[in-house]
Tab-separated table of C-alpha atoms and ligand atoms in Angstrom:
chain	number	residue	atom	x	y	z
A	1	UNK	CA	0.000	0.000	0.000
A	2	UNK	CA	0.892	3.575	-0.826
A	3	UNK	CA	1.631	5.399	2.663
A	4	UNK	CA	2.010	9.098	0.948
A	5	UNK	CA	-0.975	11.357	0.836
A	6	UNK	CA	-1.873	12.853	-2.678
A	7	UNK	CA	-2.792	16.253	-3.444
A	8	UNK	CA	-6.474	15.515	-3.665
A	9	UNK	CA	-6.019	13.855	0.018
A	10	UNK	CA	-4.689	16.914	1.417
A	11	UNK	CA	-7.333	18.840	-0.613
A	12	UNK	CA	-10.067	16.812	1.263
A	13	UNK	CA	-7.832	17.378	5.027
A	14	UNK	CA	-8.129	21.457	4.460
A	15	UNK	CA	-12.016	21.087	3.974
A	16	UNK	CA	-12.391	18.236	7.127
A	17	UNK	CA	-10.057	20.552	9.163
A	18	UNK	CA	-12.580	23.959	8.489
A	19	UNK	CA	-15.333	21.481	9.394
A	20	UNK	CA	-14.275	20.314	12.990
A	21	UNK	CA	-12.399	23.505	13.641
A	22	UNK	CA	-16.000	25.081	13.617
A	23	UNK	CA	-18.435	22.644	14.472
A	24	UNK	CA	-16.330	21.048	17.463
A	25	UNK	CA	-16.486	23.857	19.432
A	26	UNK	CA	-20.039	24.266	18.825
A	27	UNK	CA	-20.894	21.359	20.180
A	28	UNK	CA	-20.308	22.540	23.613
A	29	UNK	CA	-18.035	20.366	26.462
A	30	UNK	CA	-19.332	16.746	27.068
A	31	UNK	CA	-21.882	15.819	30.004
A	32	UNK	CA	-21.138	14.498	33.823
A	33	UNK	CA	-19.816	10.986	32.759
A	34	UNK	CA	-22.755	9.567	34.682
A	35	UNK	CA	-25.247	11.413	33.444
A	36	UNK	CA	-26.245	8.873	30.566
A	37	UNK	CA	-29.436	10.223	28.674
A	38	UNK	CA	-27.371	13.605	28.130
A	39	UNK	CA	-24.699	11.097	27.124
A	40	UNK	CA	-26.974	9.564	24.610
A	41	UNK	CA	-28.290	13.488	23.530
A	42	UNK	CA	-24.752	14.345	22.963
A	43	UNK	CA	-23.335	11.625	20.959
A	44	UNK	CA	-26.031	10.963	19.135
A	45	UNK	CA	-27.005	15.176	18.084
A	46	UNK	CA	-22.932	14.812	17.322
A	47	UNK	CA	-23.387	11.671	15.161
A	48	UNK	CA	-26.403	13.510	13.462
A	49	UNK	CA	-24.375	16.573	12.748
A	50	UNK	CA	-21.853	14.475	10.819
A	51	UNK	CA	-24.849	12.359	9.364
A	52	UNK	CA	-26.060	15.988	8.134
A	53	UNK	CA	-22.434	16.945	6.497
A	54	UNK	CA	-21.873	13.331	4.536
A	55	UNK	CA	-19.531	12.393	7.413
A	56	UNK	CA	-20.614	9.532	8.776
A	57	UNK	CA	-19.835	6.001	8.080
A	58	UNK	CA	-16.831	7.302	6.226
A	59	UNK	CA	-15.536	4.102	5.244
A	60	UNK	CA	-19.732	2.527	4.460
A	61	UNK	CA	-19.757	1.580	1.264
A	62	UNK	CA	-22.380	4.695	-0.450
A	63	UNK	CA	-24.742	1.903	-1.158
A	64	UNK	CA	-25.269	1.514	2.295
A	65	UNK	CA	-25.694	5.600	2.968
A	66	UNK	CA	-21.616	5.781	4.164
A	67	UNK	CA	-19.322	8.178	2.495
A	68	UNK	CA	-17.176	5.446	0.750
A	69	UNK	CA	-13.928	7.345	0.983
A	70	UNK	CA	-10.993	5.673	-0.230
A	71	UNK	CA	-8.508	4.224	2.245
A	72	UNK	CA	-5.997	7.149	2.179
A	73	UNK	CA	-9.050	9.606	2.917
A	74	UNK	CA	-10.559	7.211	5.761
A	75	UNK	CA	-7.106	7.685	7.522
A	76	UNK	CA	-6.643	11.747	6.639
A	77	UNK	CA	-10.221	11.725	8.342
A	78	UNK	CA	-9.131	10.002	11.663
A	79	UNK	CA	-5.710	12.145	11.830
A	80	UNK	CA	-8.257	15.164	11.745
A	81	UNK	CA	-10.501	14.082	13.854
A	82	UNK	CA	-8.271	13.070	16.778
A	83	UNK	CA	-6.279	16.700	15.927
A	84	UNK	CA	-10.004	18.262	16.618
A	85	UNK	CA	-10.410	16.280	19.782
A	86	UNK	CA	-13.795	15.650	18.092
A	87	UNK	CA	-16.384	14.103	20.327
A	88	UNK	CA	-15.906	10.324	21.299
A	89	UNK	CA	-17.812	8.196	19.199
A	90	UNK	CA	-19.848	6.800	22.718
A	91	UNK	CA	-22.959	5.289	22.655
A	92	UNK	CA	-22.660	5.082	18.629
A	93	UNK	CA	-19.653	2.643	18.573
A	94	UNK	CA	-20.921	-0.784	18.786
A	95	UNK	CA	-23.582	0.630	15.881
A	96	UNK	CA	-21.125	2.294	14.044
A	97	UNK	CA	-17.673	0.186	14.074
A	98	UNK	CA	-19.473	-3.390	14.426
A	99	UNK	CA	-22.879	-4.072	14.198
A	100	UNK	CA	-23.360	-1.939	11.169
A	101	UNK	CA	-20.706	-3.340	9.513
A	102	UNK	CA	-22.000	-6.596	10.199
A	103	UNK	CA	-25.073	-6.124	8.617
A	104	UNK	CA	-23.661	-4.774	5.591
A	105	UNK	CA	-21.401	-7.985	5.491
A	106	UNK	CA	-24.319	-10.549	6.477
A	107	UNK	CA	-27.417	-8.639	6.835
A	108	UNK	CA	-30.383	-8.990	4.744
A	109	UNK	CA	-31.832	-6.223	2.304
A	110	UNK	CA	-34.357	-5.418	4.905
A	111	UNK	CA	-32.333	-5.217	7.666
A	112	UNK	CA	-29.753	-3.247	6.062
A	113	UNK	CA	-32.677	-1.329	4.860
A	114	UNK	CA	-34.458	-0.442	7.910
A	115	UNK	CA	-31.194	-0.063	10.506
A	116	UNK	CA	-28.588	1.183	8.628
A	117	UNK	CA	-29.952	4.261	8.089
A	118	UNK	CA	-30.516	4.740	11.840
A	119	UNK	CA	-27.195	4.120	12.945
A	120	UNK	CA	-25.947	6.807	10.900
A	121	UNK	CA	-28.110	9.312	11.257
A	122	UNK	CA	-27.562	8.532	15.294
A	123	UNK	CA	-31.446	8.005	15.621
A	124	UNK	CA	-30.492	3.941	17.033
A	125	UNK	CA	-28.159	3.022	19.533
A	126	UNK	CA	-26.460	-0.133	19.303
A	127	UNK	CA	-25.093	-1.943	22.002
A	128	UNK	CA	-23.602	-6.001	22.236
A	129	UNK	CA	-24.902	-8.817	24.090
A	130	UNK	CA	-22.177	-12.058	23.569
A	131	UNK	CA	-20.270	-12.353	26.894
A	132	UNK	CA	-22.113	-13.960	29.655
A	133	UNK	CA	-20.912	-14.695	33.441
A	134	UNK	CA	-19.264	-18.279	32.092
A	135	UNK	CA	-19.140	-17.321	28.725
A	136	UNK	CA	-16.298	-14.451	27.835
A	137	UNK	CA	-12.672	-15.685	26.527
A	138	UNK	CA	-14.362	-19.373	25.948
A	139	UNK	CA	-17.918	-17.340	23.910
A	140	UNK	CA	-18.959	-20.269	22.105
A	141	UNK	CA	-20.376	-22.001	25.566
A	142	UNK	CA	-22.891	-19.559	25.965
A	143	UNK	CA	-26.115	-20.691	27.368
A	144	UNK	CA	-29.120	-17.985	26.772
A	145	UNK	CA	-31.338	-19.981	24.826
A	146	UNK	CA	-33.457	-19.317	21.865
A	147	UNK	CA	-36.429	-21.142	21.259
A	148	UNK	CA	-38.230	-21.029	18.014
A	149	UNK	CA	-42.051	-20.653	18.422
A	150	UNK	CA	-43.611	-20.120	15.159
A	151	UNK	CA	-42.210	-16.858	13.736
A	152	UNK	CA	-40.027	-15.693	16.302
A	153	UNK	CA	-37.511	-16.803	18.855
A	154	UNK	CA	-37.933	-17.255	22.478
A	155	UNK	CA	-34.977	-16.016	24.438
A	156	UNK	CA	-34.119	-16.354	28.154
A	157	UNK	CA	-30.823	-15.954	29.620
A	158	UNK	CA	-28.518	-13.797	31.519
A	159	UNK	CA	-25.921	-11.538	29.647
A	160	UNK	CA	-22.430	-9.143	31.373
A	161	UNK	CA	-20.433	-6.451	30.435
A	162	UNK	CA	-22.837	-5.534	27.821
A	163	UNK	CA	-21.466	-1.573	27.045
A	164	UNK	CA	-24.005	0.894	27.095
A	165	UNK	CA	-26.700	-1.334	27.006
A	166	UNK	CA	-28.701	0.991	29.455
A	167	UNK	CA	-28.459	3.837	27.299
A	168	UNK	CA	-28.890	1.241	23.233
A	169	UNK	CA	-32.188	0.468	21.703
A	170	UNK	CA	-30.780	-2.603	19.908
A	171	UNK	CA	-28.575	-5.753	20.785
A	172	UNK	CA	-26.550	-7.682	18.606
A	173	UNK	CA	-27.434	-11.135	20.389
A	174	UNK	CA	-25.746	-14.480	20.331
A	175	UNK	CA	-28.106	-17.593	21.907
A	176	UNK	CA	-28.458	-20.619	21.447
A	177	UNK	CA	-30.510	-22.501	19.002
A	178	UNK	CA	-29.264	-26.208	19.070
A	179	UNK	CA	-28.261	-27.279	22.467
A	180	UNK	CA	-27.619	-30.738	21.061
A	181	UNK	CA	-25.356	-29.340	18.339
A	182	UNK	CA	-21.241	-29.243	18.903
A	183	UNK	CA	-20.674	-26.129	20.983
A	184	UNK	CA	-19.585	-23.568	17.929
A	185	UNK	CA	-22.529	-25.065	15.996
A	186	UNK	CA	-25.726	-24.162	17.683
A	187	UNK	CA	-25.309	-20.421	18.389
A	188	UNK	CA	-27.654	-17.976	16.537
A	189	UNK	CA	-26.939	-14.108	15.926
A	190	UNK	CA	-30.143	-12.039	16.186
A	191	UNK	CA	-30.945	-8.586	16.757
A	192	UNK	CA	-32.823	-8.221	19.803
A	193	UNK	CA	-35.392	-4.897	20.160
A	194	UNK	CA	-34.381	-3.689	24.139
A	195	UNK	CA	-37.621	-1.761	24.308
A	196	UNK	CA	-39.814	-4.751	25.776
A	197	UNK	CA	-41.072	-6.478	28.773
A	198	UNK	CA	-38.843	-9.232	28.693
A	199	UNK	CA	-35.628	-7.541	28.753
A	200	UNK	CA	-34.622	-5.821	32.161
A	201	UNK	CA	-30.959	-3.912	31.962
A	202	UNK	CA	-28.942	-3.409	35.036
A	203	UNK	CA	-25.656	-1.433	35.369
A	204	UNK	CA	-22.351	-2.010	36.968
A	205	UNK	CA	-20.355	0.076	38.857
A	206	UNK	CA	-16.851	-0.146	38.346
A	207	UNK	CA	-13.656	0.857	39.855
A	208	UNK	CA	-13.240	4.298	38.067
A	209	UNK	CA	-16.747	5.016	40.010
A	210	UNK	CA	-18.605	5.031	36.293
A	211	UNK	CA	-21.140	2.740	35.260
A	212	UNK	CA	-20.414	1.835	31.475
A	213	UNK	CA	-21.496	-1.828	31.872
A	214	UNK	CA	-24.587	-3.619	32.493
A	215	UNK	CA	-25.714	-6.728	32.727
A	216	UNK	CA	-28.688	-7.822	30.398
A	217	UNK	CA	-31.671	-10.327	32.081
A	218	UNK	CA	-33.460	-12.071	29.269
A	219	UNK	CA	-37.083	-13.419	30.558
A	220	UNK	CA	-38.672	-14.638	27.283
A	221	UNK	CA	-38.253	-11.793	25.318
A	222	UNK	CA	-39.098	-11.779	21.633
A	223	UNK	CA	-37.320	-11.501	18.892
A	224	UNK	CA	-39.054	-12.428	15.265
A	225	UNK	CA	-37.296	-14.490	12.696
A	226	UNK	CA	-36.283	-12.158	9.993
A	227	UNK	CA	-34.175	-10.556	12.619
A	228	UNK	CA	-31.799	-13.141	12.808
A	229	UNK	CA	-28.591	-12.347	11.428
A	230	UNK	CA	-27.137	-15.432	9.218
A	231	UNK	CA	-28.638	-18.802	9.298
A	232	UNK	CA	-30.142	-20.534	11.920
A	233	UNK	CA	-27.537	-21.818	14.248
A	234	UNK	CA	-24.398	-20.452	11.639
A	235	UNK	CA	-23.896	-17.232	14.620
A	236	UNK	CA	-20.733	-18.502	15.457
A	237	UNK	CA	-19.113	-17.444	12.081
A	238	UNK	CA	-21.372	-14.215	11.562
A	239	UNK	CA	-20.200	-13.464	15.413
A	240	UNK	CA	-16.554	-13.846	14.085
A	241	UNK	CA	-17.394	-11.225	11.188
A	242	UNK	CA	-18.456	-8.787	13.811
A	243	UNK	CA	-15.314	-9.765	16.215
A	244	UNK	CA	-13.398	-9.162	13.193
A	245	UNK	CA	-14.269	-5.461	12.738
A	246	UNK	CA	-14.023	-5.021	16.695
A	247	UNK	CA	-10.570	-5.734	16.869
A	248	UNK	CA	-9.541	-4.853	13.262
A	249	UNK	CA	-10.679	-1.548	12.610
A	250	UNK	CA	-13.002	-0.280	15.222
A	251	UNK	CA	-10.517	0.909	17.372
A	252	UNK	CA	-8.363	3.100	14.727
A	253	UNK	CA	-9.803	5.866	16.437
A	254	UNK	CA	-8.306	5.365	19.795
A	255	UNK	CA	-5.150	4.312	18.354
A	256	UNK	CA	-5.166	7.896	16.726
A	257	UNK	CA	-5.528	9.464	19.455
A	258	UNK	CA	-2.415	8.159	21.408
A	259	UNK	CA	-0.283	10.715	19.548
A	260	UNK	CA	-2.259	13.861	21.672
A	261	UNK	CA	-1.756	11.638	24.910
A	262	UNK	CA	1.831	11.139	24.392
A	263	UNK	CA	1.967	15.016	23.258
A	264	UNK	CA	0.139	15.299	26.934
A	265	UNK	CA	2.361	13.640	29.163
A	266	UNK	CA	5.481	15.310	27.082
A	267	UNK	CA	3.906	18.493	28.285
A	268	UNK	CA	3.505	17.143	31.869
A	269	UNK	CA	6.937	15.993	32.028
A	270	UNK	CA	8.382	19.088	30.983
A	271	UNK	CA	6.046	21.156	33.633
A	272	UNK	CA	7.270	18.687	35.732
A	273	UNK	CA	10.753	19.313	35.039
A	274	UNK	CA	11.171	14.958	34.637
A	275	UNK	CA	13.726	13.538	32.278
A	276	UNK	CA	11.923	11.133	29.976
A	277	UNK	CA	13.306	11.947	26.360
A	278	UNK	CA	13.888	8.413	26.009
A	279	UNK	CA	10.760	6.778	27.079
A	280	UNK	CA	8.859	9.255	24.787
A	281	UNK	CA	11.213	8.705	21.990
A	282	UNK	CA	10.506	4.871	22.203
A	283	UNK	CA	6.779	5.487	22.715
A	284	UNK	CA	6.285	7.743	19.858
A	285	UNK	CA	8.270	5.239	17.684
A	286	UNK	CA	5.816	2.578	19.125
A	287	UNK	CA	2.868	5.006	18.354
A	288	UNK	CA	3.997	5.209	14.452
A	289	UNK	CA	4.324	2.140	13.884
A	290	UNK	CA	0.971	0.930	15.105
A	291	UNK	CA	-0.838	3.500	12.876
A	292	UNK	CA	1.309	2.065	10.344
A	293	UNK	CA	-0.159	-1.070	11.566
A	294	UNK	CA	-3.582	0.069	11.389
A	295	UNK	CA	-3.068	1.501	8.713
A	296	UNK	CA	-2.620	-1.901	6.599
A	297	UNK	CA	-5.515	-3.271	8.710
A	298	UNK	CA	-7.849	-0.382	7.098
A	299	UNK	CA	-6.505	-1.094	3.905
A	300	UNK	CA	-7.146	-4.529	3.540
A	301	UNK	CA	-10.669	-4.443	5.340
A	302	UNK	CA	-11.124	-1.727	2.142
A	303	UNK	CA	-9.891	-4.826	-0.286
A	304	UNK	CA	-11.725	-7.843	1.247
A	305	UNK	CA	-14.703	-6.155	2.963
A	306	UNK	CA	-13.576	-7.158	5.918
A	307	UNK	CA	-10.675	-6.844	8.420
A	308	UNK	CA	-8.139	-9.698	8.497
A	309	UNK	CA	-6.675	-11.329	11.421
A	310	UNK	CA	-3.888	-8.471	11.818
A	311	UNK	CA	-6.280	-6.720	13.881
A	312	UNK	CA	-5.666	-9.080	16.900
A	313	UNK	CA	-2.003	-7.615	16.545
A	314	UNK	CA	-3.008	-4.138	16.376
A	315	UNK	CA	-6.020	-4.243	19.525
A	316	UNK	CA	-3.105	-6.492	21.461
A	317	UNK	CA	-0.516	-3.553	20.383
A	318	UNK	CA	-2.653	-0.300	21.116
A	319	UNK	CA	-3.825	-2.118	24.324
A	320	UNK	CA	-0.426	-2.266	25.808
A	321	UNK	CA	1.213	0.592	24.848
A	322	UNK	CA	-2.577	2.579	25.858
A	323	UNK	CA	-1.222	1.112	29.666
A	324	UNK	CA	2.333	2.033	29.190
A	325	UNK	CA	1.096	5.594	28.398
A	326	UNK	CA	-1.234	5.765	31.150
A	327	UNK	CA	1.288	4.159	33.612
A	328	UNK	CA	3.917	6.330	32.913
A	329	UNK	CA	1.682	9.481	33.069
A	330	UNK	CA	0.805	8.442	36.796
A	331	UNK	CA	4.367	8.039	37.570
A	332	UNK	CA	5.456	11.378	36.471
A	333	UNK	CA	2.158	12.909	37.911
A	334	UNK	CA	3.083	11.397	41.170
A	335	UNK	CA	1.015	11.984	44.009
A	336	UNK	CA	-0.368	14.575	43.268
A	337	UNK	CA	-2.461	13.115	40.564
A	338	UNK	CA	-4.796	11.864	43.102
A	339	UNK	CA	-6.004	15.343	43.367
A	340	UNK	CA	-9.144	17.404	41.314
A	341	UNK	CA	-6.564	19.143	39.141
A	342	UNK	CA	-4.963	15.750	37.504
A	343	UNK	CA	-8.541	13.652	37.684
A	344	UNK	CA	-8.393	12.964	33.872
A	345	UNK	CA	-4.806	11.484	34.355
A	346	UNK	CA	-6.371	8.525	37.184
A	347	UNK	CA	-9.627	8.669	34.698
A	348	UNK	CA	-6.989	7.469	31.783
A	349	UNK	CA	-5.268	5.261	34.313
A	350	UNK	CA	-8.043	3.170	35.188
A	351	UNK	CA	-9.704	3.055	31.731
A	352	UNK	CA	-6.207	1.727	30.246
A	353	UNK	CA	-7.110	-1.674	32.082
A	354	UNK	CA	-10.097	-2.597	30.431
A	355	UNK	CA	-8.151	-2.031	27.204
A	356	UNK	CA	-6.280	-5.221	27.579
A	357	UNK	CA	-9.931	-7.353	28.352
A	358	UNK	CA	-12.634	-5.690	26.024
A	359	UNK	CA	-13.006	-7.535	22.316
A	360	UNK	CA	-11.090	-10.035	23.815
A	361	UNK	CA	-8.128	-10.800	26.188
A	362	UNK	CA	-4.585	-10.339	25.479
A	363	UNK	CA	-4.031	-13.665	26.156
A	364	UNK	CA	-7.122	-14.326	23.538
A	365	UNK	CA	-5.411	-12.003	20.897
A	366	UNK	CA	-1.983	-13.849	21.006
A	367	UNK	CA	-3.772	-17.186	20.333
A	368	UNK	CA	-5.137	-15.729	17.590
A	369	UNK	CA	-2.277	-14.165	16.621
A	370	UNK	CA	-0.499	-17.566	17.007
A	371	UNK	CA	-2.767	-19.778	15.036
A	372	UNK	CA	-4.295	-17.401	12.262
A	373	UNK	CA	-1.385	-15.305	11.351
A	374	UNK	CA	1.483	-17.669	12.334
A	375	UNK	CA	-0.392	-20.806	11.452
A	376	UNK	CA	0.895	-22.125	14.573
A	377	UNK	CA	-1.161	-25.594	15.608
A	378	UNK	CA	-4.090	-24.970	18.522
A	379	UNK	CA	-1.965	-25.794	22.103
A	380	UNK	CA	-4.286	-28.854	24.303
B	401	FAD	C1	-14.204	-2.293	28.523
B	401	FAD	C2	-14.933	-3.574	28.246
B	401	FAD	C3	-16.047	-3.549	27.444
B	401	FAD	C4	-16.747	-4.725	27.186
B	401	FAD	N1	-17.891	-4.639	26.462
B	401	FAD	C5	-18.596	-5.753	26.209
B	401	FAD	C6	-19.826	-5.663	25.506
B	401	FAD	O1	-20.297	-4.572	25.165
B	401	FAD	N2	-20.499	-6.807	25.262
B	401	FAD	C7	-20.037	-8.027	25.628
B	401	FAD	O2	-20.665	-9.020	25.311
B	401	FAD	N3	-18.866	-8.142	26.337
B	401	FAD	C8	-18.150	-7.038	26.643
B	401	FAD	N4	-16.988	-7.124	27.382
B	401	FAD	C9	-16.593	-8.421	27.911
B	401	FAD	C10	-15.298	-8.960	27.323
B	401	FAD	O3	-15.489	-9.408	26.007
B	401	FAD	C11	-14.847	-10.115	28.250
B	401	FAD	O4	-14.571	-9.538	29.517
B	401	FAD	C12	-13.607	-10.797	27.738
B	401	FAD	O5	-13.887	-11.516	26.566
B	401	FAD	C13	-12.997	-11.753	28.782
B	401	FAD	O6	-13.950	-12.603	29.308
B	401	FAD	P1	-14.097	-12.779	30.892
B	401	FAD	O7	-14.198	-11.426	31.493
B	401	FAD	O8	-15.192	-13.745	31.140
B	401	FAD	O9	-12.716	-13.387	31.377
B	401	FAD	P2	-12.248	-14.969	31.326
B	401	FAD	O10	-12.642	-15.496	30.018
B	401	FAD	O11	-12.850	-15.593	32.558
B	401	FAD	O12	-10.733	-14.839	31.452
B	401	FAD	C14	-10.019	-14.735	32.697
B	401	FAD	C15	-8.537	-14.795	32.408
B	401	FAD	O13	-8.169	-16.079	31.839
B	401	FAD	C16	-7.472	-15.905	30.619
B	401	FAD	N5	-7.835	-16.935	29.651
B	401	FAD	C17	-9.094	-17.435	29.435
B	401	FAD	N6	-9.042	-18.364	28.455
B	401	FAD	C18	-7.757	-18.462	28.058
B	401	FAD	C19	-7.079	-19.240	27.067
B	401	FAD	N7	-7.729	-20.106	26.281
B	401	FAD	N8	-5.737	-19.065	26.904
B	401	FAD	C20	-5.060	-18.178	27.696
B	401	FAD	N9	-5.654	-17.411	28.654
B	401	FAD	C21	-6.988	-17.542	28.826
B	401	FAD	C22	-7.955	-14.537	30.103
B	401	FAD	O14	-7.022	-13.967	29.208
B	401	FAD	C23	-8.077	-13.749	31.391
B	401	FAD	O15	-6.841	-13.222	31.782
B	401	FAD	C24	-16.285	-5.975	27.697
B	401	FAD	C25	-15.162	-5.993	28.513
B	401	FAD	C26	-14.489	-4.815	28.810
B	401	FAD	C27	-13.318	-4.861	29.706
């Protein structure tokens, strides 16, 4: 792949860059983290703004209502947007970066019809309902259970760490449809409609005092049978579609954004008056070469339609280097960043930890890394 930007992609930068340098102020400063319906109001009136100037779903296919932009315009977009500090994508990300994509990938025309459009324009939030309390790194033995009765499924079950799900009017849901069938073969992906009786959503506090998780109670809720995803009891591979964006290119974004963190701490260290020119030497090495990385992964989920196994490299990558960053921010903070001026520094700290468990462990990522990229045989 070509890494240079042309003329016409620094043509398109100058316009993006007008864009967010007046509409991001506009927008006004984010809500209390725990205040979630203005959470909701303020990502999705963001997403609808960018819906409104052809900027969302920049890397949608135009059939689908995205902007199509090639690869080299996708990236100039994300450079941008992290220069803006644009809003956080939020409660639009499972929509946007996964299940979206899945449908586009697996969907049928009416369900790309009838959601895509939504999750664009911010009017539907997405969240994801696959890990369960004995179901996370091992997925495939989940045990919510979907009955078929007539035209729709039957589900009961208990789901965890679903993101946002408090805040999402839709669930990408994996059950199970054949509980006779090999473990991997019986699972089902269906969208599931949150607004019902049968679904009851409760959050989870967690240790940065936020509440981002929930878990998801299934008591016989509905769901009819054009909403499944796939075929009947083939989930396991659509679920590896979606898994495949979530690691591959959904979190280009963050990665992006490392380069204003590391400017952050250089800042810090300076005010600071701490010696750390090598450390940020080696880290903004590190940085550059996993947007390189990512990079390639955007590219050839451009060629294929969708991302390739690289991306277990590049979440395992940004994860780490996310906690060195954090880490070593605390450290030079000292103290002191215990205290109301410095709260974003713990806030960073504390969020860098999930990095390394969400869309899949570490330890997940390097068996994946082992067996699909090195071709490395499946240990006992
Ligand atoms: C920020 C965040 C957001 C999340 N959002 C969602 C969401 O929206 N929806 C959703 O469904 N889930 C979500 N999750 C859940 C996430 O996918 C699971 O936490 C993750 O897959 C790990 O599962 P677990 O927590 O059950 O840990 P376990 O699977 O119990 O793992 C425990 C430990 O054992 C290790 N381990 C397990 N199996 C192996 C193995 N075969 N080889 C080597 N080591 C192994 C793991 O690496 C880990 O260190 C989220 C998690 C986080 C942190």
């Amino acid at each position: 792949m070509n890494l240079r930007y042309s003329l016409e992609d620094e043509a398109f930068r100058s316009g993006i860059r007008a864009w967010l340098e007046k509409e991001v102020p506009a927008h006004g400063a984010p809500p209390p983290a725990d205040d979630w319906p203005a959470r909701r109001a303020y990502d999705t009136a963001w997403q609808r703004k960018l819906h409104d100037a052809g900027l969302a779903g920049i890397a949608w296919p135009a059939e689908f209502g995205g902007r199509g932009l090639p690869v080299s315009q996708q990236l100039v977009y994300l450079e941008e947007y992290a220069r803006a500090n644009a809003p956080y994508v939020g409660v639009n990300f499972v929509g946007l970066m996964h299940a979206g994509p899945t449908l586009i990938a697996e969907g049928s025309d009416a369900q790309r019809a009838f959601h895509l459009p939504r999750i664009l324009s911010g009017e539907s939030v997405w969240c994801q309902g696959f890990s369960e309390p004995q179901a996370g790194s091992d997925l495939a033995s989940l045990r919510t259970r979907a009955e078929r009765r007539g035209g729709e499924y039957v589900v009961s079950g208990q789901k965890i760490w679903s993101t946002r799900a408090h805040v999402a009017d839709w669930c990408e849901l994996l059950v199970r449809t054949d509980a006779d069938a090999p473990k991997h073969k019986g699972i089902s992906w269906l969208i599931l409609d949150m607004h019902q009786p049968g679904v009851t959503v409760r959050p989870m506090r967690t240790l940065d005092g936020e509440s981002h998780f929930c878990e998801v109670f299934l008591d016989e809720a509905r769901v009819p049978v054009e909403n499944r995803v796939g075929a009947e009891n083939d989930g396991w591979r659509v679920a590896n579609v979606t898994l495949r964006f979530e690691r591959g290119t959904a979190f280009a974004q963050h990665i992006i954004t490392l380069r204003s963190q590391l400017r952050r701490l250089a800042a810090l260290a300076k005010s600071r008056g701490v010696e750390l020119r090598v450390e940020l030497g080696r880290l903004h090495a590190s940085i550059e070469a996993l947007w390189r990385m990512t990079q390639m992964c955007v590219a050839e989920a451009e060629r294929t339609g969708i991302p390739s196994p690289l991306g277990s490299a590049v979440k395992l990558r940004y994860s780490e280097l996310s906690q060195e960053l954090a880490g070593l921010a605390m450290r030079v903070a000292g103290r002191e960043a215990l205290g109301a001026a410095d709260r974003e520094l713990v806030r960073e700290y504390l969020w860098s930890f999930q990095m390394t468990i969400a869309a899949g462990t570490s330890q997940i990522q390097r068996n994946l890394i082992a067996q699909r990229i090195l071709g490395m045989p499946k240990s006992r």
